[in-house]
Short mmCIF file of C-alpha atoms in Angstrom, two decimals:
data_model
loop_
_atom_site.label_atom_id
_atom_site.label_comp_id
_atom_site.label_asym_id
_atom_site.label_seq_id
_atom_site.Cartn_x
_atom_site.Cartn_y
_atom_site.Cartn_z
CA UNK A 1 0.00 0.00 0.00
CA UNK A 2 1.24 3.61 -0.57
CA UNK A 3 2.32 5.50 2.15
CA UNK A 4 -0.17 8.46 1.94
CA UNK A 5 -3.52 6.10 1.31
CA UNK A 6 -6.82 7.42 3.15
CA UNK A 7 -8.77 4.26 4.11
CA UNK A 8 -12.42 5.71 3.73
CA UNK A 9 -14.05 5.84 7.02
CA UNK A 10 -17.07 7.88 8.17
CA UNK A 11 -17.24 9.82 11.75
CA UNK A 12 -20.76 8.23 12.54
CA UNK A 13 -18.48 4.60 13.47
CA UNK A 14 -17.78 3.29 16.17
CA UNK A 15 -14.26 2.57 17.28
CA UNK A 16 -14.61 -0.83 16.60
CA UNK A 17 -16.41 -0.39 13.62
CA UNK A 18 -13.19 1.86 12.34
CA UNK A 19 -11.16 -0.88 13.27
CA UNK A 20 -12.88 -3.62 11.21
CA UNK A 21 -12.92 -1.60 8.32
CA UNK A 22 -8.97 -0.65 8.81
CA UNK A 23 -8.47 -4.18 9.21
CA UNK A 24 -10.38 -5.07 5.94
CA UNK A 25 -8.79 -2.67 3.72
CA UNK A 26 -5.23 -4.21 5.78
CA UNK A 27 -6.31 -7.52 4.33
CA UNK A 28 -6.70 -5.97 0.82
CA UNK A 29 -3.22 -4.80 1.11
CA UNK A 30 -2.01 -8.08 2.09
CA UNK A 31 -3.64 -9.64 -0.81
CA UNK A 32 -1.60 -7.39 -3.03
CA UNK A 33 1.46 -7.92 -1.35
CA UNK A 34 2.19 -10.94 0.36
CA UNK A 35 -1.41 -12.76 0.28
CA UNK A 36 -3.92 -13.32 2.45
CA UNK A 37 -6.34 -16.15 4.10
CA UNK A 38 -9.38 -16.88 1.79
CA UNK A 39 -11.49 -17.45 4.93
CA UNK A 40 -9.39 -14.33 6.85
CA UNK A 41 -10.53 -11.61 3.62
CA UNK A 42 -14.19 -13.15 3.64
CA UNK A 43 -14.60 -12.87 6.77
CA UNK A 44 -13.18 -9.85 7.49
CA UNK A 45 -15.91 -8.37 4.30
CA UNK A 46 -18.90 -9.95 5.83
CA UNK A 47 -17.90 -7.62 8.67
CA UNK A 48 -17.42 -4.62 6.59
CA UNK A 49 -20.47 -5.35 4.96
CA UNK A 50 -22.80 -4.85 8.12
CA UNK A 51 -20.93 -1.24 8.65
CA UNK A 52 -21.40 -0.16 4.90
CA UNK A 53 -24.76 -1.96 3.97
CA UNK A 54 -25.39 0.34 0.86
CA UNK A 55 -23.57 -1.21 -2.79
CA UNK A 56 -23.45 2.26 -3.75
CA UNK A 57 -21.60 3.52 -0.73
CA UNK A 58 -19.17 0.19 -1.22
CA UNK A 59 -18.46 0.89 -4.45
CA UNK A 60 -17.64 4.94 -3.94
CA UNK A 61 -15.19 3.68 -1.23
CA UNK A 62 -13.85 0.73 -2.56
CA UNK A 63 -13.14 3.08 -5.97
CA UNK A 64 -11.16 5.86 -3.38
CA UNK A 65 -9.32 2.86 -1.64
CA UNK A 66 -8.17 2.26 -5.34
CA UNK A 67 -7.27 5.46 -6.67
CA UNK A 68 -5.06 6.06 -4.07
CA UNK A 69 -3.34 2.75 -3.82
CA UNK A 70 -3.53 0.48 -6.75
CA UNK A 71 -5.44 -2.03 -5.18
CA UNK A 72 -8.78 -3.06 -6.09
CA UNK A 73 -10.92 -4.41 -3.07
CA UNK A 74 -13.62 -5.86 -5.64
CA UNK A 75 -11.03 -7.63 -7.35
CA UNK A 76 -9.58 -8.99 -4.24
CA UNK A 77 -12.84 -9.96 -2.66
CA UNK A 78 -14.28 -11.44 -6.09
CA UNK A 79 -11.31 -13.67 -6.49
CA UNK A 80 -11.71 -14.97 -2.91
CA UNK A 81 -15.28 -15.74 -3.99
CA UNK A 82 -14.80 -17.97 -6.96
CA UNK A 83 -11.22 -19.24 -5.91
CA UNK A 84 -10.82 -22.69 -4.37
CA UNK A 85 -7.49 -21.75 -2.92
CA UNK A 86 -6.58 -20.65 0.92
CA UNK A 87 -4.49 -17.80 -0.09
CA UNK A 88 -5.29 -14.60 -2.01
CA UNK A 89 -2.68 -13.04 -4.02
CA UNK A 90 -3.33 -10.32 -6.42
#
């Protein structure tokens, strides 16, 4: 992940619901880099899911997230979806 990347949060979180999304768009990163657990990135979107409910609110985010850094979370979470593998790499 770039250095200067602003993971898209809103103010109306929780803490905890900050840190699930930090730690899903973490897992993204990972996926890009060094790859991640299949059941670790699903997981971890089913959570962000039940914080950002709304597709079109996803996908403004998710296209933000990849601006700034490369890294597509659709991509990621698409390929975890169809792949029969434990580990994600992008």
């Amino acid at each position: 992940m770039k250095d200067e990347v602003n993971i898209p949060i809103s103010v109306e979180w929780t803490k905890e619901e900050v840190i699930d999304v930090v730690n899903f768009y973490e897992a993204i990163d990972q996926a890009y880099t060094k790859g991640v657990e299949k059941d670790l990135l699903e997981t971890l979107y089913g959570r962000y899911k039940k914080i950002v409910p709304s597709k079109s609110e996803e996908k403004q985010a998710f296209k933000e997230y990849e601006k700034q850094s490369g890294q597509s979370p659709y991509h990621a979470v698409k390929k975890a979806r169809e792949s029969e593998e434990n580990i994600i790499k992008m």
